[in-house]
Structures are given as structure tokens and as C-alpha cells.
Coordinates of C-alpha atoms in Angstrom, one line a residue:
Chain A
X107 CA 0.0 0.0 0.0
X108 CA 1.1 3.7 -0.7
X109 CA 0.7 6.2 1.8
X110 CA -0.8 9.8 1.0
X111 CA 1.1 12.4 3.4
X112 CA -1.7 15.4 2.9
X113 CA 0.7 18.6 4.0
X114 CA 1.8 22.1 3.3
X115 CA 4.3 21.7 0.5
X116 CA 6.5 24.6 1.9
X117 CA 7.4 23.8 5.6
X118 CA 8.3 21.0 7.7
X119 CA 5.7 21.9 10.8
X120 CA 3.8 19.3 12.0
X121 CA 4.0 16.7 9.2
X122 CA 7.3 16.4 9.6
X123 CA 6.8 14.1 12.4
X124 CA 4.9 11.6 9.7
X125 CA 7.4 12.4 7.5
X126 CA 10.3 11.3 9.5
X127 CA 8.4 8.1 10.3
X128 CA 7.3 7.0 7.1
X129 CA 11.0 8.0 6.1
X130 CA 12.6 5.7 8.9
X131 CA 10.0 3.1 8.2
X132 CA 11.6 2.9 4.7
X133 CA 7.7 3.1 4.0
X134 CA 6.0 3.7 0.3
X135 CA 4.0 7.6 0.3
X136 CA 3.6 10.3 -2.0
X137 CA 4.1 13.4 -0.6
X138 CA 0.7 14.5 -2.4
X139 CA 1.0 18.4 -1.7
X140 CA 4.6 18.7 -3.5
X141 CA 3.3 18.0 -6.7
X142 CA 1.6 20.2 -8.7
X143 CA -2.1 21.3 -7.8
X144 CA -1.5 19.0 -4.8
X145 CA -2.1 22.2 -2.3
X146 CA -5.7 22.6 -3.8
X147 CA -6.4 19.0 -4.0
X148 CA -5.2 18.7 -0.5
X149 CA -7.4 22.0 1.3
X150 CA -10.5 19.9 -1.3
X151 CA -9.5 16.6 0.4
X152 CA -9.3 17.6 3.9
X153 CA -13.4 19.1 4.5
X154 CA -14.8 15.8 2.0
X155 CA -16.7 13.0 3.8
X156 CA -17.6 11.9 6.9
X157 CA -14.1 12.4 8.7
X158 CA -13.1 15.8 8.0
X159 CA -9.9 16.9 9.2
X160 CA -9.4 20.5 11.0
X161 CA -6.0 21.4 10.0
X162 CA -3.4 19.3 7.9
X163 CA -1.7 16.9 8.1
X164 CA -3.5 13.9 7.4
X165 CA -3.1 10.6 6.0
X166 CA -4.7 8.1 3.1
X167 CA -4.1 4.8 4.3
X168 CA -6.1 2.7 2.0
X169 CA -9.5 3.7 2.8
X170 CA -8.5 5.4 6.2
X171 CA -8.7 9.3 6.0
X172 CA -6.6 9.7 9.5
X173 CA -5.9 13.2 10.8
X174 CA -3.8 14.4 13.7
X175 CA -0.3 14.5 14.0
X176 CA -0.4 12.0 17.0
X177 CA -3.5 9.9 15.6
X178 CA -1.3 9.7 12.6
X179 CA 1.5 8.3 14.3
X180 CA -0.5 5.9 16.8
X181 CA -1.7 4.4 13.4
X182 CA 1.8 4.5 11.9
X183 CA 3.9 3.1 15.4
X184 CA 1.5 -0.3 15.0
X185 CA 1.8 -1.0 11.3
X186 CA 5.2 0.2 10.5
X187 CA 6.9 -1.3 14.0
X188 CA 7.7 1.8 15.1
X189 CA 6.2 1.0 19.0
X190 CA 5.7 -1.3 21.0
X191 CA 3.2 -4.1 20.4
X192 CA 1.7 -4.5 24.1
X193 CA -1.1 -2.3 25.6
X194 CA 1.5 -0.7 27.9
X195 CA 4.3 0.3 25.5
X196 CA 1.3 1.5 23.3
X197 CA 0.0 3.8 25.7
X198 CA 3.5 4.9 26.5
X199 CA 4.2 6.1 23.5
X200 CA 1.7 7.8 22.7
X201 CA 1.9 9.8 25.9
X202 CA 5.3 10.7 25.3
X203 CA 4.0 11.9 21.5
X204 CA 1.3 13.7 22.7
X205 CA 3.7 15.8 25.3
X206 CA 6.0 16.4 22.1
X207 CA 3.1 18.1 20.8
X208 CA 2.2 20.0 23.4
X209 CA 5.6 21.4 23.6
X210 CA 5.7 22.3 20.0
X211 CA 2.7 24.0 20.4
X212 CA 4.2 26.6 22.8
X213 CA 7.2 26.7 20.6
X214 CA 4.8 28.0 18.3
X215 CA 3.4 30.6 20.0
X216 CA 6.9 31.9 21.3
X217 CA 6.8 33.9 17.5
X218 CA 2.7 33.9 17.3
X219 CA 1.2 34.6 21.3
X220 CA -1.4 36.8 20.1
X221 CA -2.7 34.9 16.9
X222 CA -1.7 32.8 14.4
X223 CA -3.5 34.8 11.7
X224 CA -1.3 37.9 12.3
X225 CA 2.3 38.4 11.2
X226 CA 5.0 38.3 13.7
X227 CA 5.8 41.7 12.6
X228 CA 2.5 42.3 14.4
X229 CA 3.0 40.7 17.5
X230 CA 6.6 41.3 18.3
X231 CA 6.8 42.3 21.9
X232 CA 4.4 40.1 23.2
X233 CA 6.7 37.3 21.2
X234 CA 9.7 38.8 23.1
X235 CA 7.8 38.6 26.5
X236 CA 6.7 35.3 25.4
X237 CA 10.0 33.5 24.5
X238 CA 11.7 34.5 27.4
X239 CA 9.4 32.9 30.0
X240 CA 8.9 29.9 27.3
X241 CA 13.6 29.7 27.5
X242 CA 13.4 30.5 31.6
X243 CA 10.6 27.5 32.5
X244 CA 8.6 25.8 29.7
X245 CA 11.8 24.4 27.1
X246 CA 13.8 23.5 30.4
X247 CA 10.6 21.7 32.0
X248 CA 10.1 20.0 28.7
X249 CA 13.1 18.5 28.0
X250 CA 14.2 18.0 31.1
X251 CA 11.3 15.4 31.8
X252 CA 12.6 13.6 28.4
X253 CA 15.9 13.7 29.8
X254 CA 14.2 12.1 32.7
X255 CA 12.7 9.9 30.7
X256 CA 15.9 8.6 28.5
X257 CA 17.6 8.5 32.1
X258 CA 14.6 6.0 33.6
X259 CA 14.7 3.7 30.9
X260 CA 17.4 1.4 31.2
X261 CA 16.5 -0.4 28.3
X262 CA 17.4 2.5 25.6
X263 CA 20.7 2.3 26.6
X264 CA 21.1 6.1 25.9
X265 CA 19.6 5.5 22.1
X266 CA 15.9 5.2 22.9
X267 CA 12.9 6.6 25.2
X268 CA 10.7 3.7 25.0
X269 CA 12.4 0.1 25.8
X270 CA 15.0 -1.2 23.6
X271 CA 13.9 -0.5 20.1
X272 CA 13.3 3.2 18.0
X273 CA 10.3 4.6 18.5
X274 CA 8.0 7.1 16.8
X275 CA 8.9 9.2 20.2
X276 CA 12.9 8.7 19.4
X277 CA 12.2 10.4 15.8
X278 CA 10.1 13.1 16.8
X279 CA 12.6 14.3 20.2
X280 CA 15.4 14.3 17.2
X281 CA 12.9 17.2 15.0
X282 CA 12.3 19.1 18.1
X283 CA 16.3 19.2 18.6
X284 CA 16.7 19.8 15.8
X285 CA 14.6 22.7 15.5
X286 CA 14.9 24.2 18.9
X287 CA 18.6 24.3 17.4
X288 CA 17.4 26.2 14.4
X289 CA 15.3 28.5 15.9
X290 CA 16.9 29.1 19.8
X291 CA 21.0 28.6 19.1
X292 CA 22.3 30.5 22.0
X293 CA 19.7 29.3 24.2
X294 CA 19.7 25.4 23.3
X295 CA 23.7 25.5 23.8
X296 CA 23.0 26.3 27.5
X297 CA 20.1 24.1 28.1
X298 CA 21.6 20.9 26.1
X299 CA 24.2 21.0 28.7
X300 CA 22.0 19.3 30.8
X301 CA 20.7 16.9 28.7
X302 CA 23.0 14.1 27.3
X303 CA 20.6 11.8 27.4
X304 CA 18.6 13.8 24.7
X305 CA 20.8 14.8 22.6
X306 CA 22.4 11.1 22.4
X307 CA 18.7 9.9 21.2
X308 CA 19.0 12.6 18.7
X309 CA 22.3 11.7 17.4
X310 CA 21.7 8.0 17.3
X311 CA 18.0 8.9 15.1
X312 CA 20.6 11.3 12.8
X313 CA 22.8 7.9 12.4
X314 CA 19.9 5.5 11.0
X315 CA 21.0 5.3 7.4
X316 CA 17.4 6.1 6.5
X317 CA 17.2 9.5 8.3
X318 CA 20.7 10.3 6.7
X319 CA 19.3 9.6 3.5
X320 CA 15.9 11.3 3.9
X321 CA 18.3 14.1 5.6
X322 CA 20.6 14.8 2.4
X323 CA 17.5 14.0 0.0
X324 CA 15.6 16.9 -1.7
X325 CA 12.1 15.3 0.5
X326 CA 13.7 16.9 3.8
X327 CA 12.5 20.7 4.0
X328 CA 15.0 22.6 5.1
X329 CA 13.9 24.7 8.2
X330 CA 12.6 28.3 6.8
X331 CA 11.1 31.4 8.7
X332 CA 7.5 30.2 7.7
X333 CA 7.6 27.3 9.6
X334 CA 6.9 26.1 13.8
X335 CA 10.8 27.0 14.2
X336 CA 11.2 30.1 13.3
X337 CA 14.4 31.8 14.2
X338 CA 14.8 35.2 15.0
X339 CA 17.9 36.8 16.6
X340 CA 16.0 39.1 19.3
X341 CA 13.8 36.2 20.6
X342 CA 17.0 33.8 21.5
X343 CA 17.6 34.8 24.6
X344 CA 20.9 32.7 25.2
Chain B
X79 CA -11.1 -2.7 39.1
X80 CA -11.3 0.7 40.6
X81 CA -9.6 3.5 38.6
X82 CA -7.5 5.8 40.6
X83 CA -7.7 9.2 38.7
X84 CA -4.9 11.7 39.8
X85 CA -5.9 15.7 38.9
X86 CA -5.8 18.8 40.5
X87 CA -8.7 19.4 43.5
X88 CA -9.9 22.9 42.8
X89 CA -10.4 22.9 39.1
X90 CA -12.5 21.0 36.4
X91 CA -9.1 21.6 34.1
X92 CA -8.5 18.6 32.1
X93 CA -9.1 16.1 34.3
X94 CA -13.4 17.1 33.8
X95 CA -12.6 15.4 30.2
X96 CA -11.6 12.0 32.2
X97 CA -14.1 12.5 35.1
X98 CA -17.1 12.6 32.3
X99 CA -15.7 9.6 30.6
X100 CA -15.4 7.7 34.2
X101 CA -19.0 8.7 35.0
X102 CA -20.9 8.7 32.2
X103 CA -19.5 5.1 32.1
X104 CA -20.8 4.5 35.8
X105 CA -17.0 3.2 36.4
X106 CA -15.9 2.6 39.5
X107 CA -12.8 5.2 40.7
X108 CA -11.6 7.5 43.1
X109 CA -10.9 11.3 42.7
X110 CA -6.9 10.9 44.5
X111 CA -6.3 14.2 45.5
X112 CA -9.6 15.7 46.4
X113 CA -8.7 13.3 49.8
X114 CA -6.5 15.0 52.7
X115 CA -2.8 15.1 51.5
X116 CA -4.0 13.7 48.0
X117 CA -2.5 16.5 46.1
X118 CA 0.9 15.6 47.7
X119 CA 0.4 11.8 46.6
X120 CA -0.2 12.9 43.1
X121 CA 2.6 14.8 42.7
X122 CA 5.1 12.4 44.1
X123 CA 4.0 9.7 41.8
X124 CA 3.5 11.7 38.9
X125 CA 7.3 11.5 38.5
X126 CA 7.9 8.1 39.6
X127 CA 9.0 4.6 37.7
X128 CA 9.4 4.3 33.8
X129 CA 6.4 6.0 32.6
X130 CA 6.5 9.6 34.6
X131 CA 3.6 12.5 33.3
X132 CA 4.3 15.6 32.1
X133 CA 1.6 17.0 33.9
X134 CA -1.6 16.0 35.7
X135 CA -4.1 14.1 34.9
X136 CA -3.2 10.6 34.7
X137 CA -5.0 7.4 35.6
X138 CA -3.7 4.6 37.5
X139 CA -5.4 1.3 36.1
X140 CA -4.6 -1.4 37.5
X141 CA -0.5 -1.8 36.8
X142 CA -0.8 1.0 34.2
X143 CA -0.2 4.5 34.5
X144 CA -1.7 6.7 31.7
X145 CA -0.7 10.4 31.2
X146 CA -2.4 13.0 28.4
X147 CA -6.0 13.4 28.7
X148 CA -6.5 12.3 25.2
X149 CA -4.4 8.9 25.8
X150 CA -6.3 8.5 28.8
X151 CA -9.6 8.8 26.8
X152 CA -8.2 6.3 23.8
X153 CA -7.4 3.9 26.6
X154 CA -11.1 4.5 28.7
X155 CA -13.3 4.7 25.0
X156 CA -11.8 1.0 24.4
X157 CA -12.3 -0.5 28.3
X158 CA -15.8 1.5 29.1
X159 CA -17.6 1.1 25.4
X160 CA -17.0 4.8 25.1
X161 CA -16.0 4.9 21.3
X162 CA -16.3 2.5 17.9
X163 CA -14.7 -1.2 18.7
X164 CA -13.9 -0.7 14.8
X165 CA -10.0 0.8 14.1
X166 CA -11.7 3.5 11.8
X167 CA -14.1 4.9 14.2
X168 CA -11.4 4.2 17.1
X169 CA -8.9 6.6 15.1
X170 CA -11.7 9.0 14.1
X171 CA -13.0 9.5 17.5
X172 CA -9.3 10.3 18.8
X173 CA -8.7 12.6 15.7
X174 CA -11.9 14.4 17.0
X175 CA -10.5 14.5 20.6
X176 CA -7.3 15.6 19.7
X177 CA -8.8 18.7 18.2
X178 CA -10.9 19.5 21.5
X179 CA -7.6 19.2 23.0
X180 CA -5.9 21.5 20.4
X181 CA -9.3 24.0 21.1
X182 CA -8.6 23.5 24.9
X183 CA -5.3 24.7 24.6
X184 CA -5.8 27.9 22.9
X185 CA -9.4 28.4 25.6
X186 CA -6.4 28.4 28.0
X187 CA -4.3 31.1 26.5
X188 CA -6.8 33.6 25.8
X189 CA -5.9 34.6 29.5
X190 CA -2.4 33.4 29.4
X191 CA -0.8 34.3 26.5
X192 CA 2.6 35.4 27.5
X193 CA 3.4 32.6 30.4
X194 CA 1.0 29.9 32.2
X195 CA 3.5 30.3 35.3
X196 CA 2.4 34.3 35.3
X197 CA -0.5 36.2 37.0
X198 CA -3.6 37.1 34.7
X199 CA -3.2 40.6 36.0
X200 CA 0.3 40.4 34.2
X201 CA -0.8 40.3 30.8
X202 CA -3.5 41.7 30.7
X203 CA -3.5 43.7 27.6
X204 CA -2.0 40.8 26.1
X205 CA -5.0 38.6 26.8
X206 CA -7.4 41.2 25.5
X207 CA -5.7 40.9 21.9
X208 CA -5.6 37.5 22.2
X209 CA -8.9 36.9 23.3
X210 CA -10.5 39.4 20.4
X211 CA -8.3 37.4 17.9
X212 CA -9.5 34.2 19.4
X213 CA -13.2 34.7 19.2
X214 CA -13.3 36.7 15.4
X215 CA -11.2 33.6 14.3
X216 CA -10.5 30.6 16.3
X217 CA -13.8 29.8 18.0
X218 CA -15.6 29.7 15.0
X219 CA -13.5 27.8 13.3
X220 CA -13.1 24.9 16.0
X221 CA -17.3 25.1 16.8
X222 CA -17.5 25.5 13.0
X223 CA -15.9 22.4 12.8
X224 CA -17.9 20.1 15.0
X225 CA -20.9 21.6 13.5
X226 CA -19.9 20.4 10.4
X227 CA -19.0 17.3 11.8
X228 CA -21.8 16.1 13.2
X229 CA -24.0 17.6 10.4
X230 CA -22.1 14.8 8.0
X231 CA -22.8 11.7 10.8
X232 CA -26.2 11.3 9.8
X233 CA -26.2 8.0 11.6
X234 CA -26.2 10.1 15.0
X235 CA -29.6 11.8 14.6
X236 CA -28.4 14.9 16.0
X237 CA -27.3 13.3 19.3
X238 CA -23.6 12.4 18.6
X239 CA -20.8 13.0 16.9
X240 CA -19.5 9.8 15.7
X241 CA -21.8 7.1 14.7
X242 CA -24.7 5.9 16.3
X243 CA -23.7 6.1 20.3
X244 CA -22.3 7.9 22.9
X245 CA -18.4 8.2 22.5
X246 CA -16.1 10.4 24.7
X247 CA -15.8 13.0 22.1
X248 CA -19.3 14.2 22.6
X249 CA -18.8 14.5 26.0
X250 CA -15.8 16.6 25.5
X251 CA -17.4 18.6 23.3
X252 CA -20.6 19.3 25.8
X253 CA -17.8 19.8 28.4
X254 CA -16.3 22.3 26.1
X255 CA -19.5 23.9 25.3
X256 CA -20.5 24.5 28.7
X257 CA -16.8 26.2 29.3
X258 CA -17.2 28.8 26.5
X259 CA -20.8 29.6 28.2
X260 CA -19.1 30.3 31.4
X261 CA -15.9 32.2 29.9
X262 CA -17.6 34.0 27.0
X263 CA -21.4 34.1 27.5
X264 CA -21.8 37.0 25.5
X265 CA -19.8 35.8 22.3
X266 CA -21.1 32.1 22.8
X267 CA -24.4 33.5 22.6
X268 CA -23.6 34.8 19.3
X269 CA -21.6 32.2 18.1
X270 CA -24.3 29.2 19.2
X271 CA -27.1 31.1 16.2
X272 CA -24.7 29.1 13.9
X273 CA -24.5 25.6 16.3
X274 CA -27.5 23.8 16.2
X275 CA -25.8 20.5 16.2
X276 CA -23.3 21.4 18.8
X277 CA -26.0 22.5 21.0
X278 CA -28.0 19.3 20.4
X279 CA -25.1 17.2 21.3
X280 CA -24.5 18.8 24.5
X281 CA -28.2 19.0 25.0
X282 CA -28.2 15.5 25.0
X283 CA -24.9 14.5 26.8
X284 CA -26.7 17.3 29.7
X285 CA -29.6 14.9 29.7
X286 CA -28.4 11.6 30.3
X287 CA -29.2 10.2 33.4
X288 CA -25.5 9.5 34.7
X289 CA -24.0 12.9 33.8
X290 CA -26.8 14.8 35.4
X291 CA -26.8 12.8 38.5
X292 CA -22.9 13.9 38.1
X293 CA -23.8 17.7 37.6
X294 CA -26.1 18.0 40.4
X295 CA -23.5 16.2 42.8
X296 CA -20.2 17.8 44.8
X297 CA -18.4 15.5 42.6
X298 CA -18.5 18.1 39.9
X299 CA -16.3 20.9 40.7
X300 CA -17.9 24.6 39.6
X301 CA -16.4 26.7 36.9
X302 CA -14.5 29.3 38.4
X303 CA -11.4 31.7 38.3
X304 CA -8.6 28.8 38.6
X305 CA -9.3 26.5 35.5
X306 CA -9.0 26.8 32.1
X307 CA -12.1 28.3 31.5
X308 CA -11.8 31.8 33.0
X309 CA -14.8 34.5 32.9
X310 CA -13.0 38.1 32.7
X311 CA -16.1 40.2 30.9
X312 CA -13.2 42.7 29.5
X313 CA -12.6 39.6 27.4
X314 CA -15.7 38.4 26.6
X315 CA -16.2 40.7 23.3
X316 CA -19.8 39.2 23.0

């Protein structure tokens, strides 16, 4: 079967994360909204039939229609072995996913706190204001409880978060490293001092011949100022 | 089994999403910390063993321990006949919760946009722009949404939002509903002219026999200035 990614063409945002699976799967997809028209057909796609999607991305999986970044990868870790197989290591996973998201939703607003209709030319201070309490207490407080998390399981040997096998949750800790780097340089040197647990999952998810391949490849976005990570100079507190 | 749910005492916050579930499903648990010293407990094992949370709530069932409201919900719709047995309506009905979730989050920061760790009375003007983007744009998009959502599931007669039963979603959404009365009654008013189906559904979540023996208990904490759902009439743009 051939997987339709449904995302915008442009950045690497929040489909990244299926991306970089279906990547380290060594999965078949079409990237549908890189081709031409596939923006339209994908904005046409995503309001048709009886499971709508709010936002992209979403995902054609035979006769699946499957929206959410998260829902996306809950599907994705069970087919494509990319989690566990038990209840527990399920679950797990999934938690550890859906806290990734939440934290890449405040990296988000760190450029957008009023609205993500506006321009950041628009919102500016209250971005400043923003960013500097998200570097103080929330990116600390997140990756610290991954680090945490690397640290408790045993299992990972330093290379993953769940047990002793790559996860959907080892992939997507390496895009928000990488793009914390991207868009916070002064202020992820200081705070990856404390986590060598984190950055060793990253570098060992850089190593998979796959993800070096997808890396070097034309299919990986490079980070741009129109995406989640976004980096501006006066935000980066250092 | 008796569930052991773990959330904050004062506030419906996001453990109301699990609570619902857990009595609308006439489970058998135990509110943790609304017991003497239960807050302590909770935070003390929040962060113990393999499978640490983020953040409240989680839900201790049996040997598992289940962090993210949403996961907790996946994991509840499965045991408690709260959601399709099928894996497309399993999926669907997460997709749908994951969106509440993603509507939650933003309710939160029309009052906190610059920090959740800072006082309301901190960023205020902040939360005025915010709040005026979030109601011209973002609320009736997300209602707008699960109108059109439920308008499409013909199967659930007005009543639900996926299929022909009661699943968790709708009683996040009557959940959700009920907070953007309390927060915005002035712009809900205006906004609900266009909800019909919204309303119905949490009309009839309101109604069933379980959740209103719930509503009219001291189980059910009261909106007020602690939780999510905040009422600040300078915000309200009605």
C-alpha cells in the first residue's frame, strides 16, 4: 500500500513528524501536496466526507482518511513497528507523543502569542515577553522530563525513550532538537548541557542510514522562517 | 477494578474530560487528591518509575499508568464502550479528541498568553488581543468544525458525533461547550445562532441520566477563576 502524506508543500511543521516516520520506516508515500495542484487537492480533500480533518496533516491509508499528527503516528507506530506491540508500551508512547506536541505548540506561539493569523511583525513584543518565560521555565521543563525519561529507561541504553527498540517518540525528540537548534542557538547550547541523554537519542536517530538519506535528500524541507521554528535573533535569549 | 484518577482538587481543568468519561460510564474510581494530602500523593507519583507525566491528569489502572487526557480517553473509549470497537471509528474518535484538546489549549491562553506560570493581572493587555483574535477567528473555526462534523454523521440523529452512540468525544465537546458559556457568555451567545448540532449534542450528553446525577453532585467541581475556562467580561467581546 502507498501512503498519501496530505501537507503544506512549503514547511516542515507538523507533518514532519509523519514524514520522518514514514521516512525511517523505509515506508511507500507520496508526498501528495509537492506536486503540482496538490495544495488545492489537498485544502479539497481535507473538508470531503464523513471524517473531516481540522487542520493538515493527514493521511490516506487505504481507505483510512486519518488526521492528527499524533492519531497519525498511533496508526503508523502499530503498522510500520515503530512502537511497542503491548497495551502498555502503546499507551506509552503515545503519551510521550502527545507531550511532544504540546511542547511544540508553545514553541509555536513563542513567534505567534497573540494569533496565528497575524504576522509576527505584528506581534513582536508580546513574542519577546513570550519566549523569554517559554527559554526560563517551559523548554527547560520539557526537555528535562525527556531527559528524565531517557535516564529511567534502562533499556534505551542512551539510544531510545521507550524500551530497547526506535520509536515514533525517538524520531520526533530528534525534530524538536533539531529545531529548537534552528530556531533558539544561543539558548539550546546552554540548556543541552543538561541533557545528554537527549541529545544522544538525537544523534543516534541522525545515524539510521534512513534519516541520513531522507536528511541529504531533496524530500527533507530545510527549516525556513514560515515554519513552527522560526528563528529570530531578538527572541533567542541565550 | 477501581480507577485511581490523579488531577488537581480545585479545578475542572482537564481532568473534567476523564471524570465525564469515568462517570458517564458509571466506572468505579476514586478522585486521588480531592482526599486529605491527596495532592501531595499525586505529585510524588506523577514522577515516579518508567512512565513519569508531564503533567496531571493521569490514571492509574490497575499496573498501568496513563498520562495526556486524550491517551487516557483512547485507553477509557476501548475498556468503558465509550467509542467504535472498529479501528476507523477508534482513530476517528481520537482525531476528534485531539482537536478538542488543540481547542482546549488555545481556551487556556486567551488569558495566558505570555506565560502559564504568570498572573492574569500580568498580561492583561495581552490577553485582551488575544482573546478578540480568538473569538473573530478561532472559535468559530473549532465550533464550526464540529458543526460540520456532526451535520455529515447522519447515523447520529443529531445526538452524537461519531456514529450511532455515545463516545467520549461528545462529551468533551458538551464539556467544552458548557466552558465557553461560562468564559464568554456574550460571544457564545452569538456564536451558538450558527451551532445547532453542537448545541444538540450537548443537550443531550446534559440529559443523560449519569451525567446529570454527576452535575447535580459535589463531585463536579464549579467553573471558576482557577481553570481553564476563565470568565473576565473585558474579554468576553460578546
Amino acid at each position: 500500500m502507498r501512503y498519501e502524506l496530505y501537507y503544506w508543500s512549503e514547511i516542515q511543521g507538523r507533518g514532519e513528524y509523519v514524514r520522518l516516520a514514514l521516512e525511517a520506516a523505509g515506508a511507500d508515500y507520496v508526498d501528495v501536496a509537492r506536486s503540482k495542484g496538490g495544495e488545492a487537492k489537498m485544502m479539497k480533500r481535507m473538508g470531503a466526507g464523513v471524517t473531516p480533518s481540522f487542520a493538515p496533516p493527514y493521511l490516506k491509508a487505504g481507505k483510512l482518511m486519518i488526521g492528527q499528527t499524533a492519531n497519525i503516528l498511533l496508526y503508523l507506530g502499530e503498522k510500520e513497528g515503530l512502537a511497542p506491540k503491548t497495551e502498555a508500551g502503546r499507551l506509552w508512547t503515545h503519551q510521550l507523543q502527545l507531550t511532544i506536541a504540546d511542547f511544540v505548540a508553545e514553541i509555536h506561539d513563542t513567534h505567534h502569542p497573540i494569533g496565528s493569523g497575524l504576522y509576527y511583525e505584528d506581534q513582536k513584543p508580546e513574542a519577546r515577553r513570550r519566549s523569554a518565560d517559554f527559554l526560563a521555565h517551559r523548554a527547560p521543563k520539557y526537555l528535562g522530563y525527556f531527559e528524565d525519561v531517557a535516564k529511567a529507561n534502562k533499556a534505551g541504553k542512551g539510544r531510545h525513550l521507550v524500551g530497547a527498540r526506535l520509536s515514533y517518540a525517538d524520531l520526533s525528540l530528534f525534530q524538536v532538537v533539531e529545531g529548537m537548534r534552528y530556531a533558539f542557538p544561543r539558548a539550546m547550547a546552554r540548556l543541552e548541557k543538561q541533557l545528554p541523554r537527549v541529545v544522544a537519542i538525537r544523534d543516534s536517530v541522525a545515524a539510521l542510514p534512513r534519516i541520513r538519506a531522507y536528511a541529504e535528500s531533496p524530500r527533507r524541507i530545510p527549516f525556513n522562517q514560515m515554519g513552527i521554528f522560526r528563528h529570530y535573533p531578538e527572541l533567542d535569549g541565550g
